[in-house]
PDB file of C-alpha atoms in Angstrom:
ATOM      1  CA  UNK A 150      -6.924   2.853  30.566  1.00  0.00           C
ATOM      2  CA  UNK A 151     -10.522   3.441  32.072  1.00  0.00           C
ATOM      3  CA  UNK A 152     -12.416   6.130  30.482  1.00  0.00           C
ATOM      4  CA  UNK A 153     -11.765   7.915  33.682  1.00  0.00           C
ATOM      5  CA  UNK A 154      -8.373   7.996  33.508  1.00  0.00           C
ATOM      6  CA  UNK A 155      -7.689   9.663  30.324  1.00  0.00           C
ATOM      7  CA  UNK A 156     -10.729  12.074  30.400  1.00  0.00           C
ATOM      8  CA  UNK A 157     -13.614  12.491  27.604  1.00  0.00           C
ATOM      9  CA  UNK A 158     -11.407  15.209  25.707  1.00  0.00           C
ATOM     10  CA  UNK A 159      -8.478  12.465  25.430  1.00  0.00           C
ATOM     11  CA  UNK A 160     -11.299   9.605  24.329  1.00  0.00           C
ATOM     12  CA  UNK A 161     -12.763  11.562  21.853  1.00  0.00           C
ATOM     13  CA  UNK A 162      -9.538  13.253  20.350  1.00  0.00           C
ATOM     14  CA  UNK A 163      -8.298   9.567  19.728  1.00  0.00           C
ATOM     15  CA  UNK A 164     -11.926   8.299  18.036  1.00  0.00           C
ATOM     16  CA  UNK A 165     -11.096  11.776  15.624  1.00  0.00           C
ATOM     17  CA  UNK A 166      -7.377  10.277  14.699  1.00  0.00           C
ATOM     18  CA  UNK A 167      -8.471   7.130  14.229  1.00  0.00           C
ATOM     19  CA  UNK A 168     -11.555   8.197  12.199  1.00  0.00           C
ATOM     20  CA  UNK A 169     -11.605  11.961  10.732  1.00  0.00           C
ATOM     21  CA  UNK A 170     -14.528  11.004   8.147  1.00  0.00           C
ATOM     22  CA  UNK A 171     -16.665  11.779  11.492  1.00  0.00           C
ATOM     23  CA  UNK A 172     -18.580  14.060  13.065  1.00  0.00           C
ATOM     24  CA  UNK A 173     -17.346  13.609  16.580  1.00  0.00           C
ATOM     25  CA  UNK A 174     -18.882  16.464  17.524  1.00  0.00           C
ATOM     26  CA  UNK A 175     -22.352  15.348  19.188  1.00  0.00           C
ATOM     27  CA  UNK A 176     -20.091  12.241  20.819  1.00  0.00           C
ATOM     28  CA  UNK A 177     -17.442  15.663  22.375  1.00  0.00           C
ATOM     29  CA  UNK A 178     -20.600  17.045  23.946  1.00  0.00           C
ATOM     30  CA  UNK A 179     -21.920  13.882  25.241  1.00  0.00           C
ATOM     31  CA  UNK A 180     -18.638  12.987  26.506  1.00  0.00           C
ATOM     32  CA  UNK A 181     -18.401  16.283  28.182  1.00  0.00           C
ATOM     33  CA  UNK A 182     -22.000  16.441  29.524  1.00  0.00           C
ATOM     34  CA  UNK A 183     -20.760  12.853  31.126  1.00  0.00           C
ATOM     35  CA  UNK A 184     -17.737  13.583  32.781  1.00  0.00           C
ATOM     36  CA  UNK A 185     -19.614  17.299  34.419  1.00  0.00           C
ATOM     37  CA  UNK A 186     -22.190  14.598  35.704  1.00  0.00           C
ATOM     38  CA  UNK A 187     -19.353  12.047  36.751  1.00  0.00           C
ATOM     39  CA  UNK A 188     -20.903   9.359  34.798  1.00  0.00           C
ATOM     40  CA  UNK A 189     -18.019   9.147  31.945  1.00  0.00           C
ATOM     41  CA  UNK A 190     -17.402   5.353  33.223  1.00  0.00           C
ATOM     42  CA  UNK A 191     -20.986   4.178  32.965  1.00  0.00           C
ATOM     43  CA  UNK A 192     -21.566   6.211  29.742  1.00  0.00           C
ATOM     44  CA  UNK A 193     -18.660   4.202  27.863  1.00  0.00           C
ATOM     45  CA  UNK A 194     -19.769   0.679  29.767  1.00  0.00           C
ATOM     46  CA  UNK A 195     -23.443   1.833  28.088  1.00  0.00           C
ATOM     47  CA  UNK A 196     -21.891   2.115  24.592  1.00  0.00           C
ATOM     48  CA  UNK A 197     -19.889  -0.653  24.739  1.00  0.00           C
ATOM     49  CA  UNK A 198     -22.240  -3.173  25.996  1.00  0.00           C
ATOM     50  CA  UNK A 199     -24.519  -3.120  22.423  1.00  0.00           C
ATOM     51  CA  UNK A 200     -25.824  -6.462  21.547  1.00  0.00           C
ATOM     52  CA  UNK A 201     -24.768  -7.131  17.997  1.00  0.00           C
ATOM     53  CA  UNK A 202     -27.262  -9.888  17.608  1.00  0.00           C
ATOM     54  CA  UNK A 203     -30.549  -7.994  19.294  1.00  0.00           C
ATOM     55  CA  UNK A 204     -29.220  -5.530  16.803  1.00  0.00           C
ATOM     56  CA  UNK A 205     -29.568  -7.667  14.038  1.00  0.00           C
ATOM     57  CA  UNK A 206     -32.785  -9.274  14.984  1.00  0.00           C
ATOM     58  CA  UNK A 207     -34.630  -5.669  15.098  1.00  0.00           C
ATOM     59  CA  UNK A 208     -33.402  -4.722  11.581  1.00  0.00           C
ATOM     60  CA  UNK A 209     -36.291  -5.311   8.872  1.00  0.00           C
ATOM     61  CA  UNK A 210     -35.603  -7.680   5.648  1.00  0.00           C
ATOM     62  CA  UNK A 211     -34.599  -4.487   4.101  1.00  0.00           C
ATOM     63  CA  UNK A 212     -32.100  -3.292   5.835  1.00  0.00           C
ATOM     64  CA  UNK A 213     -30.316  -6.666   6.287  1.00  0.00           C
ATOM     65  CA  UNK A 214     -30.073  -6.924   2.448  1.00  0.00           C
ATOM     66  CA  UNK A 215     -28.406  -3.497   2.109  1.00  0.00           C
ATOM     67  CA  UNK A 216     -25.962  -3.663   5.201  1.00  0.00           C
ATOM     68  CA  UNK A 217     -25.049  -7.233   3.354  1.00  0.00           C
ATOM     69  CA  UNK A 218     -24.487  -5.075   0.230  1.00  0.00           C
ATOM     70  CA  UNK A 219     -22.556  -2.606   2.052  1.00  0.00           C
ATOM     71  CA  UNK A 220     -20.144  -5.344   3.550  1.00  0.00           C
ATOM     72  CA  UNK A 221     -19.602  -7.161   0.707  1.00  0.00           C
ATOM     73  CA  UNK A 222     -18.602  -3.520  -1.371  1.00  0.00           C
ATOM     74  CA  UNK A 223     -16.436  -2.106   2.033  1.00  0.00           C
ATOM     75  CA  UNK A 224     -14.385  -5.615   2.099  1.00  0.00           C
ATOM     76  CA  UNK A 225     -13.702  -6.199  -1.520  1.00  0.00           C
ATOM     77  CA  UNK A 226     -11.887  -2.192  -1.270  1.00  0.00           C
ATOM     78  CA  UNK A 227     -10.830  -3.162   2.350  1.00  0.00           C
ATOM     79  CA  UNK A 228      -8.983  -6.437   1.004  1.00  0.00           C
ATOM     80  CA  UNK A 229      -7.298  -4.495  -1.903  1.00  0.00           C
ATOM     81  CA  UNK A 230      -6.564  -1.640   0.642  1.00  0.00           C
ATOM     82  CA  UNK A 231      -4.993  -3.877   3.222  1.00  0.00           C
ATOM     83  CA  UNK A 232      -3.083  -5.875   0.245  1.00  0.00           C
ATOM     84  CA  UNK A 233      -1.373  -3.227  -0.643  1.00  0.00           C
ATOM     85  CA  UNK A 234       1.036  -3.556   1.755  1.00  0.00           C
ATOM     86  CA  UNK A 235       1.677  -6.809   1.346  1.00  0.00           C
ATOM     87  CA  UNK A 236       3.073  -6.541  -2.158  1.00  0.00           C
ATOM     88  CA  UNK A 237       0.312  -6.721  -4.031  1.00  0.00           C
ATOM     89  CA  UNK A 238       0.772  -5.590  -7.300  1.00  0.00           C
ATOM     90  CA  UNK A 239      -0.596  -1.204  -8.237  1.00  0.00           C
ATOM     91  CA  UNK A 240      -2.301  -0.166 -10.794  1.00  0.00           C
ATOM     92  CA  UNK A 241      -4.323   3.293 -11.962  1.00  0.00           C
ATOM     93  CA  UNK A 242      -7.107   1.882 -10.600  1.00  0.00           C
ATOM     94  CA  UNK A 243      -5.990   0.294  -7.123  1.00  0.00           C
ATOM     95  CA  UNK A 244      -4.328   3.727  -6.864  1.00  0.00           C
ATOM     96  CA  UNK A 245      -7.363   6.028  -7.300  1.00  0.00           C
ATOM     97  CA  UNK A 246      -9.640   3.633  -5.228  1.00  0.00           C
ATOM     98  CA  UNK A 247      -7.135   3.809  -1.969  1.00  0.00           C
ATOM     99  CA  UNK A 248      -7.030   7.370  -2.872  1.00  0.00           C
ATOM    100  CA  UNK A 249     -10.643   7.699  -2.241  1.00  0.00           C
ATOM    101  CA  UNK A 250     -10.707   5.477   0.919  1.00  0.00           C
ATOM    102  CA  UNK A 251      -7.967   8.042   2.437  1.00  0.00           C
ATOM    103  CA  UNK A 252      -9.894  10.821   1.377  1.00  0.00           C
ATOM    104  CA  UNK A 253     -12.970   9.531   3.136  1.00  0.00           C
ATOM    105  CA  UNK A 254     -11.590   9.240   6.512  1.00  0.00           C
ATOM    106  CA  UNK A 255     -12.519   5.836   7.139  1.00  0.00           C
ATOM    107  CA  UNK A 256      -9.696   4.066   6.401  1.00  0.00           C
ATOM    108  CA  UNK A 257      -9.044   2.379   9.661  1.00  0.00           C
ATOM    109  CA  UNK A 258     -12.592   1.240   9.719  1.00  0.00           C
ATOM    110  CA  UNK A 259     -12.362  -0.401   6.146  1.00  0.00           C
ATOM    111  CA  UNK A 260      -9.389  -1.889   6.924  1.00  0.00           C
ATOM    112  CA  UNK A 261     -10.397  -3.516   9.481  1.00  0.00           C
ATOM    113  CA  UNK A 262     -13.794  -4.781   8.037  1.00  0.00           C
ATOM    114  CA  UNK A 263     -10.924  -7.378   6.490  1.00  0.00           C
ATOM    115  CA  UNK A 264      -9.799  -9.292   9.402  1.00  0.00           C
ATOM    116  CA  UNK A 265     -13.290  -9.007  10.828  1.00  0.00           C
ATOM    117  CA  UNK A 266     -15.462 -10.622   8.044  1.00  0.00           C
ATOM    118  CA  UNK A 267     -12.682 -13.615   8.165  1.00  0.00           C
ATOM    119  CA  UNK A 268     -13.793 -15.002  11.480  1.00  0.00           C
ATOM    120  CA  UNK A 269     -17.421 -15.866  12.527  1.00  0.00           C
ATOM    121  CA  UNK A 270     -17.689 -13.745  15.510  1.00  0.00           C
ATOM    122  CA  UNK A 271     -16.691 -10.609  13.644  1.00  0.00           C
ATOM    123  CA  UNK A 272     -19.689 -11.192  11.121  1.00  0.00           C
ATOM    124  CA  UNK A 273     -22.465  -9.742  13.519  1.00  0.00           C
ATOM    125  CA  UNK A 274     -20.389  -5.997  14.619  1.00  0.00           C
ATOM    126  CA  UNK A 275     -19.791  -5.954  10.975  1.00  0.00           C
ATOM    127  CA  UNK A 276     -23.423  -6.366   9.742  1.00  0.00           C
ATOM    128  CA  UNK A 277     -24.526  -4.027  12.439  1.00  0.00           C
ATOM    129  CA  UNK A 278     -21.754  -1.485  11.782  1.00  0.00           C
ATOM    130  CA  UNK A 279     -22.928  -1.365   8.319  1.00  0.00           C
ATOM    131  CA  UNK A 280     -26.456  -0.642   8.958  1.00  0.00           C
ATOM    132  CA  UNK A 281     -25.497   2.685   9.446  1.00  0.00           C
ATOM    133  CA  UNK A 282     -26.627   5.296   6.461  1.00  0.00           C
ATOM    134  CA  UNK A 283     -22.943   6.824   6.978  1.00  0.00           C
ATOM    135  CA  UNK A 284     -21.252   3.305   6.072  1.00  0.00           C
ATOM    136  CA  UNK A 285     -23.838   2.786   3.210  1.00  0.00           C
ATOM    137  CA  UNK A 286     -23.001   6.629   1.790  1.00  0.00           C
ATOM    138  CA  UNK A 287     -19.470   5.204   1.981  1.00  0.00           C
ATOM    139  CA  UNK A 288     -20.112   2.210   0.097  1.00  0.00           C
ATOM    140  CA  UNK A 289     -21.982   3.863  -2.578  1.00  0.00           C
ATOM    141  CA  UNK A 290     -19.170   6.297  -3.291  1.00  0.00           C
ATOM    142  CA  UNK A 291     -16.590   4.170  -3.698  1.00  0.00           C
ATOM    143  CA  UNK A 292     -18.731   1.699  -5.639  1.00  0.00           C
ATOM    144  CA  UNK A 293     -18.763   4.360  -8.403  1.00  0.00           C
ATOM    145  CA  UNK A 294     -15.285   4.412  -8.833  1.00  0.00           C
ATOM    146  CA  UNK A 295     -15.166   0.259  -9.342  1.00  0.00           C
ATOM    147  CA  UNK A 296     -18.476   1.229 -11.438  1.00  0.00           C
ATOM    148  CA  UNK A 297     -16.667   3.677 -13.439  1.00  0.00           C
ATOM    149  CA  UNK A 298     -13.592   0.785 -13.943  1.00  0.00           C
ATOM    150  CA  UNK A 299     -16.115  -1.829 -15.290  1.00  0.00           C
ATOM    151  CA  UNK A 300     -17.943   0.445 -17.374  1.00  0.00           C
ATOM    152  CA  UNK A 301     -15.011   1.622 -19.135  1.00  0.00           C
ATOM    153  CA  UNK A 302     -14.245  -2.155 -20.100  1.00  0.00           C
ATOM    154  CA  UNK A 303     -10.971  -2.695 -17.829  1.00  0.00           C
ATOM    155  CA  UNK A 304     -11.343  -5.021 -15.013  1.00  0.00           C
ATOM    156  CA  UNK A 305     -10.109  -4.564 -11.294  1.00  0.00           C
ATOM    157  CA  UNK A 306      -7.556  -5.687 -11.773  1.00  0.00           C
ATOM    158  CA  UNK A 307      -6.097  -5.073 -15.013  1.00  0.00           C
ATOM    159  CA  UNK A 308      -2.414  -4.362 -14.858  1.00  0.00           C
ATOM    160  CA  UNK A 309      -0.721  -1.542 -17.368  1.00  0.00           C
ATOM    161  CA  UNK A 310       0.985  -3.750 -20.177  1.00  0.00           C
ATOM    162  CA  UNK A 311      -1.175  -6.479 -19.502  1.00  0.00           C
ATOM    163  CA  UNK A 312      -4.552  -5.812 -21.070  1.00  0.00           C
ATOM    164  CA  UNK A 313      -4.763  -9.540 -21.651  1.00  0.00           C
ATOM    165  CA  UNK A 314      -4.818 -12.121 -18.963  1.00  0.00           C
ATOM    166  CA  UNK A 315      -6.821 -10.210 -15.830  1.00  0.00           C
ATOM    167  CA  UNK A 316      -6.847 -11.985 -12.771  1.00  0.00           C
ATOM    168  CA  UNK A 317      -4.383 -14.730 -13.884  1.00  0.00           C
ATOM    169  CA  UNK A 318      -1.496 -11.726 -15.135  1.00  0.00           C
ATOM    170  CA  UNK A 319      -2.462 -10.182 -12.223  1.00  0.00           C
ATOM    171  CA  UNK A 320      -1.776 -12.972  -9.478  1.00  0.00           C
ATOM    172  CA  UNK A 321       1.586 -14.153 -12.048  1.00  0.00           C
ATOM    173  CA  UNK A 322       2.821 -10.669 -11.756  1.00  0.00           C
ATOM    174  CA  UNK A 323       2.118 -10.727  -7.658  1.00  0.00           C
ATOM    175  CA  UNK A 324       3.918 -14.172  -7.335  1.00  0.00           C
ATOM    176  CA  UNK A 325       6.745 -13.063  -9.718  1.00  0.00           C
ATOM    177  CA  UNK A 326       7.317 -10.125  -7.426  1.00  0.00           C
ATOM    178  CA  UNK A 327       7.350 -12.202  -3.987  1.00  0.00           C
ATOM    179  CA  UNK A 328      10.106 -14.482  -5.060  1.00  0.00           C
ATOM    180  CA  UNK A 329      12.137 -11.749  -6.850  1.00  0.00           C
ATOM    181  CA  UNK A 330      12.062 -10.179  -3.459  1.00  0.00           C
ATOM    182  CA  UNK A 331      12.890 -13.628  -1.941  1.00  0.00           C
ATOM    183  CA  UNK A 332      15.919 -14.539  -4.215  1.00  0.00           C
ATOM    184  CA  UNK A 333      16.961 -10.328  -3.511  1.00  0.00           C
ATOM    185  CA  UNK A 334      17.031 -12.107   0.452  1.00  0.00           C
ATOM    186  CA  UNK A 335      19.011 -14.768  -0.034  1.00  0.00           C
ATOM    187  CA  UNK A 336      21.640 -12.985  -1.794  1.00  0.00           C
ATOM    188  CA  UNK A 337      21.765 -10.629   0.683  1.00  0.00           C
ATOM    189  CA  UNK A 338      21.977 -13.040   4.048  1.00  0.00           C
ATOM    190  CA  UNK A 339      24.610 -15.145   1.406  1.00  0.00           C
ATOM    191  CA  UNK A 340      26.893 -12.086   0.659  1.00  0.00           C
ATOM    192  CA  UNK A 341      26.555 -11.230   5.195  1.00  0.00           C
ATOM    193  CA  UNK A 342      27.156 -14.609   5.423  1.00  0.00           C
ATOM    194  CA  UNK A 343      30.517 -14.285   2.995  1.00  0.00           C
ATOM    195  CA  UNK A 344      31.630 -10.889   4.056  1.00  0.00           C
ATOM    196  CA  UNK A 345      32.039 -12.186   7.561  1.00  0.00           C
ATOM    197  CA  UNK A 346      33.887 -15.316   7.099  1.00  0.00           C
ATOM    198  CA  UNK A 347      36.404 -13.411   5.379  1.00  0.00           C
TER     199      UNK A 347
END
């Protein structure tokens, strides 16, 4: 729907679901001030017409590095967020970290950083995105949890029972778990499959 349809209130009651880690509350009185002054439409055309790429080009050296540092922090913890629900193996660590990502309120936002850095034309809102000082505060305090991991001597991905082997145990245990649920399949569609021919 236009922005006109579902009214500022609606718009920015959605943004606050989909991100609570925000302060929505200068957007609610923009949004408001906009739809008193009938120019709700034309405000959201405004914000979503920002040029990625002019955005880019008027950031300094500096910031470039440290929204590049913020991206590649935000994705690793995106990607192990995201992989969670795709069977991938838990672990203390895994658990705490996606702990911390709910507790931060940005969960949708790191999530999606995944899918985005994958393809070249996502590259650019994500750079710009994490220009931001709020998505480098965010970065920073979930770096000291994978901080605190390393420093202890355990790796990301160390598994309980497994202190040998890192990454390899880890990926072994992941693959043994996807065809255990597999073979669970096939016995089930095998015993439907007997049950009604009988």
């Amino acid at each position: 729907m236009g922005a006109g349809e579902v009214g500022g209130e609606a718009l920015v009651e959605a943004f606050t679901a989909l991100m609570p880690g925000v302060d929505w509350a200068p957007v609610a009185e923009s949004t408001r001030q906009a739809e008193e002054d009938g120019t709700l439409a034309g405000w959201m055309e405004a914000g979503a017409l920002v040029d990625p790429l002019a955005c880019l080009q008027a950031a300094s050296e500096e910031e470039m590095a440290a929204a590049r540092g913020v991206v590649r922090i935000l994705t690793l913890v995106g990607f192990f967020y995201v992989m969670h629900g795709f069977l991938m193996p838990d672990s203390p660590f895994l658990a705490r970290l996606r702990a911390r990502v709910d507790a931060s309120g940005f969960a949708l936002l790191i999530a999606l950083l995944v899918p985005q850095m994958a393809k070249p034309s996502g590259v650019p809102h994500a750079l710009v995105m994490c220009l931001s000082p709020e998505m480098a505060a965010l970065a920073a305090w979930l770096e000291e949890l994978i901080d605190e991991q390393i420093g202890a001597g355990q790796g990301l991905l160390s598994l309980p029972g497994t202190e040998e082997g890192g990454a390899e145990a880890f990926m072994q245990t992941w693959i043994e778990r996807l065809h255990d649920l597999a073979e669970r399949g096939r016995a089930r569609r095998a015993g439907a499959v007997e049950a009604s021919g009988s």
